[in-house]
Short mmCIF file of C-alpha atoms in Angstrom, two decimals:
data_model
loop_
_atom_site.label_atom_id
_atom_site.label_comp_id
_atom_site.label_asym_id
_atom_site.label_seq_id
_atom_site.Cartn_x
_atom_site.Cartn_y
_atom_site.Cartn_z
CA MET A 32 -5.53 20.78 -32.38
CA SER A 33 -6.90 21.87 -29.02
CA PHE A 34 -5.65 24.95 -27.17
CA ALA A 35 -4.00 22.78 -24.50
CA GLU A 36 -2.22 20.65 -27.11
CA GLU A 37 -1.10 23.75 -28.99
CA LEU A 38 0.50 25.28 -25.90
CA ARG A 39 2.07 21.98 -24.87
CA ASN A 40 3.64 21.62 -28.33
CA GLN A 41 4.98 25.17 -28.16
CA SER A 42 6.82 24.21 -24.95
CA ALA A 43 7.74 20.70 -26.10
CA GLY A 44 11.45 21.12 -25.36
CA ASP A 45 10.97 21.98 -21.69
CA TRP A 46 7.97 19.68 -21.33
CA ASP A 47 9.73 16.57 -22.64
CA ALA A 48 12.88 17.39 -20.68
CA ALA A 49 10.82 17.57 -17.46
CA VAL A 50 8.81 14.40 -18.11
CA ASN A 51 11.98 12.46 -18.97
CA HIS A 52 14.23 14.19 -16.45
CA PRO A 53 17.07 12.26 -14.75
CA PHE A 54 15.40 13.02 -11.41
CA VAL A 55 12.28 11.24 -12.63
CA ASP A 56 14.38 8.38 -14.01
CA GLN A 57 15.91 7.80 -10.58
CA LEU A 58 12.57 8.08 -8.81
CA LEU A 59 10.95 5.53 -11.12
CA ALA A 60 13.93 3.19 -10.82
CA GLY A 61 13.90 3.44 -7.03
CA THR A 62 17.51 4.69 -7.01
CA LEU A 63 16.85 8.27 -5.91
CA PRO A 64 18.97 9.00 -2.82
CA ASP A 65 17.06 10.01 0.30
CA GLU A 66 19.02 13.27 0.45
CA GLN A 67 17.70 14.36 -2.93
CA LEU A 68 14.16 13.15 -2.26
CA ARG A 69 14.23 15.03 1.04
CA HIS A 70 15.40 18.24 -0.65
CA TYR A 71 12.81 17.88 -3.41
CA LEU A 72 9.91 17.27 -1.03
CA VAL A 73 10.86 20.13 1.29
CA GLN A 74 10.90 22.50 -1.69
CA ASP A 75 7.75 21.05 -3.24
CA TYR A 76 5.85 21.35 0.03
CA GLN A 77 6.32 25.11 -0.10
CA PHE A 78 3.88 25.22 -3.02
CA CYS A 79 1.04 23.80 -0.95
CA ASP A 80 -0.21 27.14 0.33
CA ALA A 81 -0.32 28.83 -3.09
CA PHE A 82 -1.66 25.69 -4.77
CA THR A 83 -4.48 25.38 -2.25
CA ALA A 84 -5.33 29.06 -2.73
CA LEU A 85 -5.24 28.58 -6.52
CA LEU A 86 -7.74 25.72 -6.28
CA GLY A 87 -9.89 27.97 -4.12
CA GLN A 88 -9.73 30.69 -6.77
CA ALA A 89 -10.75 28.12 -9.37
CA VAL A 90 -13.80 27.31 -7.23
CA ALA A 91 -14.63 31.03 -7.05
CA SER A 92 -14.09 31.85 -10.72
CA ALA A 93 -15.46 28.68 -12.38
CA PRO A 94 -18.46 29.41 -14.63
CA SER A 95 -20.80 26.74 -13.25
CA LEU A 96 -21.65 24.70 -10.18
CA PRO A 97 -20.54 21.39 -11.74
CA SER A 98 -17.09 22.87 -12.35
CA ARG A 99 -16.93 24.35 -8.86
CA LEU A 100 -17.74 20.96 -7.36
CA VAL A 101 -14.92 19.27 -9.27
CA PHE A 102 -12.40 21.76 -7.91
CA ALA A 103 -13.86 21.48 -4.41
CA GLY A 104 -13.45 17.72 -4.54
CA VAL A 105 -9.85 17.97 -5.67
CA LEU A 106 -9.15 20.55 -2.98
CA GLY A 107 -10.40 18.15 -0.33
CA ALA A 108 -8.31 15.28 -1.68
CA PHE A 109 -5.20 17.46 -1.87
CA ALA A 110 -5.64 18.55 1.72
CA SER A 111 -5.78 14.94 2.90
CA ASP A 112 -3.92 12.38 0.78
CA GLU A 113 -1.07 14.53 -0.51
CA ASN A 114 -0.53 16.43 2.70
CA THR A 115 -0.43 13.13 4.59
CA TYR A 116 2.24 11.85 2.21
CA PHE A 117 4.42 14.89 2.85
CA GLN A 118 4.09 14.67 6.62
CA ASP A 119 4.81 10.93 6.67
CA CYS A 120 7.91 11.39 4.52
CA PHE A 121 9.12 14.31 6.61
CA ASN A 122 8.81 12.17 9.72
CA GLU A 123 10.64 9.25 8.14
CA LEU A 124 13.40 11.49 6.77
CA ASP A 125 13.80 13.41 10.05
CA VAL A 126 12.94 16.80 8.58
CA PRO A 127 12.76 19.36 11.41
CA GLU A 128 9.71 21.59 11.70
CA ALA A 129 11.63 24.73 10.73
CA GLU A 130 12.75 23.12 7.48
CA ARG A 131 9.20 21.99 6.71
CA THR A 132 7.68 25.42 7.15
CA ALA A 133 10.42 27.95 6.40
CA PRO A 134 13.34 26.50 4.43
CA ALA A 135 15.67 28.47 2.19
CA LEU A 136 13.88 28.53 -1.15
CA GLY A 137 15.54 27.69 -4.43
CA THR A 138 15.22 30.00 -7.41
CA ALA A 139 12.77 27.71 -9.22
CA THR A 140 10.69 27.32 -6.05
CA ARG A 141 10.40 31.07 -5.64
CA GLY A 142 9.59 31.48 -9.32
CA PHE A 143 6.80 28.92 -9.40
CA ASP A 144 5.30 30.18 -6.16
CA ALA A 145 5.27 33.71 -7.61
CA LEU A 146 3.65 32.45 -10.82
CA MET A 147 0.87 30.76 -8.88
CA ARG A 148 0.28 33.86 -6.77
CA ASP A 149 0.22 36.07 -9.86
CA ALA A 150 -2.42 33.81 -11.41
CA LEU A 151 -4.33 33.90 -8.14
CA ALA A 152 -4.24 37.70 -8.04
CA SER A 153 -5.34 37.96 -11.67
CA ARG A 154 -8.67 36.24 -10.91
CA SER A 155 -8.52 35.12 -14.52
CA TYR A 156 -10.05 31.66 -14.84
CA PRO A 157 -7.96 30.77 -17.95
CA GLU A 158 -4.73 31.86 -16.24
CA VAL A 159 -5.58 29.90 -13.10
CA LEU A 160 -6.33 26.86 -15.25
CA ALA A 161 -3.10 27.28 -17.21
CA VAL A 162 -0.98 26.95 -14.07
CA LEU A 163 -3.05 24.10 -12.65
CA LEU A 164 -3.05 22.25 -15.95
CA VAL A 165 0.71 22.35 -16.39
CA ALA A 166 1.32 21.20 -12.83
CA GLU A 167 -1.14 18.30 -13.03
CA TRP A 168 -0.78 17.22 -16.66
CA LEU A 169 3.02 17.20 -16.66
CA TYR A 170 3.13 15.21 -13.42
CA GLY A 171 0.60 12.79 -14.80
CA GLU A 172 2.81 12.21 -17.84
CA TRP A 173 5.99 11.47 -15.93
CA ALA A 174 4.10 9.24 -13.49
CA ALA A 175 2.59 7.31 -16.42
CA ARG A 176 6.12 6.28 -17.34
CA ALA A 177 6.09 4.03 -14.28
CA GLY A 178 3.80 1.59 -16.08
CA ASP A 179 1.97 -1.12 -14.15
CA PRO A 180 2.14 -0.91 -10.33
CA THR A 181 3.97 -4.25 -10.30
CA GLN A 182 6.88 -2.43 -11.94
CA TRP A 183 6.99 0.41 -9.43
CA PRO A 184 9.94 0.77 -7.04
CA ALA A 185 9.78 -1.15 -3.78
CA GLU A 186 10.53 1.88 -1.60
CA PRO A 187 7.13 3.19 -0.37
CA ARG A 188 8.32 6.80 -0.44
CA HIS A 189 8.94 6.46 -4.18
CA ALA A 190 5.94 4.30 -5.02
CA GLU A 191 3.43 6.45 -3.15
CA TRP A 192 4.56 9.63 -4.94
CA ILE A 193 3.98 7.79 -8.21
CA ARG A 194 0.58 6.52 -7.08
CA LEU A 195 -0.58 9.99 -6.14
CA HIS A 196 -0.03 11.04 -9.77
CA ASN A 197 -0.90 7.80 -11.52
CA ASN A 198 -4.31 6.43 -10.61
CA PRO A 199 -7.74 6.45 -12.29
CA GLU A 200 -9.05 9.41 -10.29
CA TYR A 201 -6.00 11.53 -10.97
CA ASN A 202 -5.98 10.67 -14.67
CA ALA A 203 -9.67 11.56 -14.95
CA TRP A 204 -9.00 14.88 -13.19
CA VAL A 205 -6.23 15.76 -15.67
CA THR A 206 -8.48 14.91 -18.62
CA TRP A 207 -11.28 17.04 -17.17
CA LEU A 208 -8.89 19.90 -16.47
CA ARG A 209 -7.61 19.83 -20.04
CA ASP A 210 -11.15 19.86 -21.42
CA GLU A 211 -12.11 22.72 -19.08
CA PHE A 212 -9.07 24.71 -20.23
CA ASP A 213 -9.96 24.16 -23.89
CA ALA A 214 -13.55 25.24 -23.21
CA VAL A 215 -12.44 28.68 -22.00
CA GLU A 216 -9.87 29.32 -24.73
CA PRO A 217 -9.63 33.12 -24.97
CA SER A 218 -10.88 34.72 -28.17
CA ARG A 219 -9.11 38.06 -27.68
CA PRO A 220 -5.47 37.96 -28.92
CA GLN A 221 -4.05 39.85 -25.94
CA GLU A 222 -5.66 37.54 -23.39
CA ARG A 223 -4.70 34.48 -25.42
CA GLN A 224 -1.07 35.59 -25.48
CA ARG A 225 -1.13 36.18 -21.74
CA VAL A 226 -2.48 32.71 -21.02
CA ALA A 227 0.04 31.17 -23.42
CA ALA A 228 2.87 33.01 -21.66
CA VAL A 229 1.69 31.78 -18.26
CA PHE A 230 1.51 28.20 -19.57
CA ALA A 231 5.01 28.40 -21.08
CA GLU A 232 6.51 29.88 -17.92
CA ALA A 233 4.93 27.15 -15.81
CA VAL A 234 6.49 24.48 -18.02
CA ARG A 235 9.89 26.19 -17.90
CA LEU A 236 9.76 26.34 -14.12
CA GLU A 237 8.72 22.69 -13.80
CA ARG A 238 11.86 21.72 -15.69
CA ALA A 239 13.98 24.08 -13.60
CA PHE A 240 12.49 22.62 -10.42
CA PHE A 241 13.60 19.10 -11.41
CA ASP A 242 17.03 20.46 -12.35
CA ALA A 243 17.36 21.97 -8.89
CA ALA A 244 16.21 18.73 -7.25
CA LEU A 245 19.43 17.06 -8.38
CA ILE A 246 21.69 19.78 -6.99
CA PRO A 247 20.58 20.45 -3.38
CA ALA A 248 23.69 22.50 -2.69
CA ALA A 249 22.56 25.04 -5.28
CA VAL A 250 19.64 26.38 -3.22
CA SER A 251 19.77 30.17 -3.41
#
């Protein structure tokens, strides 16, 4: 069993609950109310700064040019396609500028942002990869539940969020990221435990973030 698979299995309860979350069910069915999608996207957008910085740290700490180029390519795509999706949705859902840039943050949002920034500050390539891998792999798994594009919801706001996490390029990126993570599996017990703890916390927070997406009034 690979290191990535081992850590995923150790967090199977939270992982499976996130992938099969009621929020995801509604998104895939096209029944997610605009109010909840709006709340979710506003909160999710707050990760963009830390996530972009984390990709930059991956470029800086990767062990080889080929790896650096993969991260650089993903960074460019994230800055264009995904950011465009957010801005288009914000415009359609009448999200004011203040709410886009400085909303009240939920507990899970603050927690995941802090986790990303801790990994960034660590300058530890395995820790950076652990956070990136959870975020990308878990999203790839729930998006895969959508099946063939002909079965996707008709609402473009729902379908495009699925497409961004369920396409050949994204799937190849997740596979590469998992292989890269396995290739730098720490040999020292203390470092291994630290990376495992970061991975587990990222999974826990992903589940908590979906929980919070269904209860907008609970932002605190």
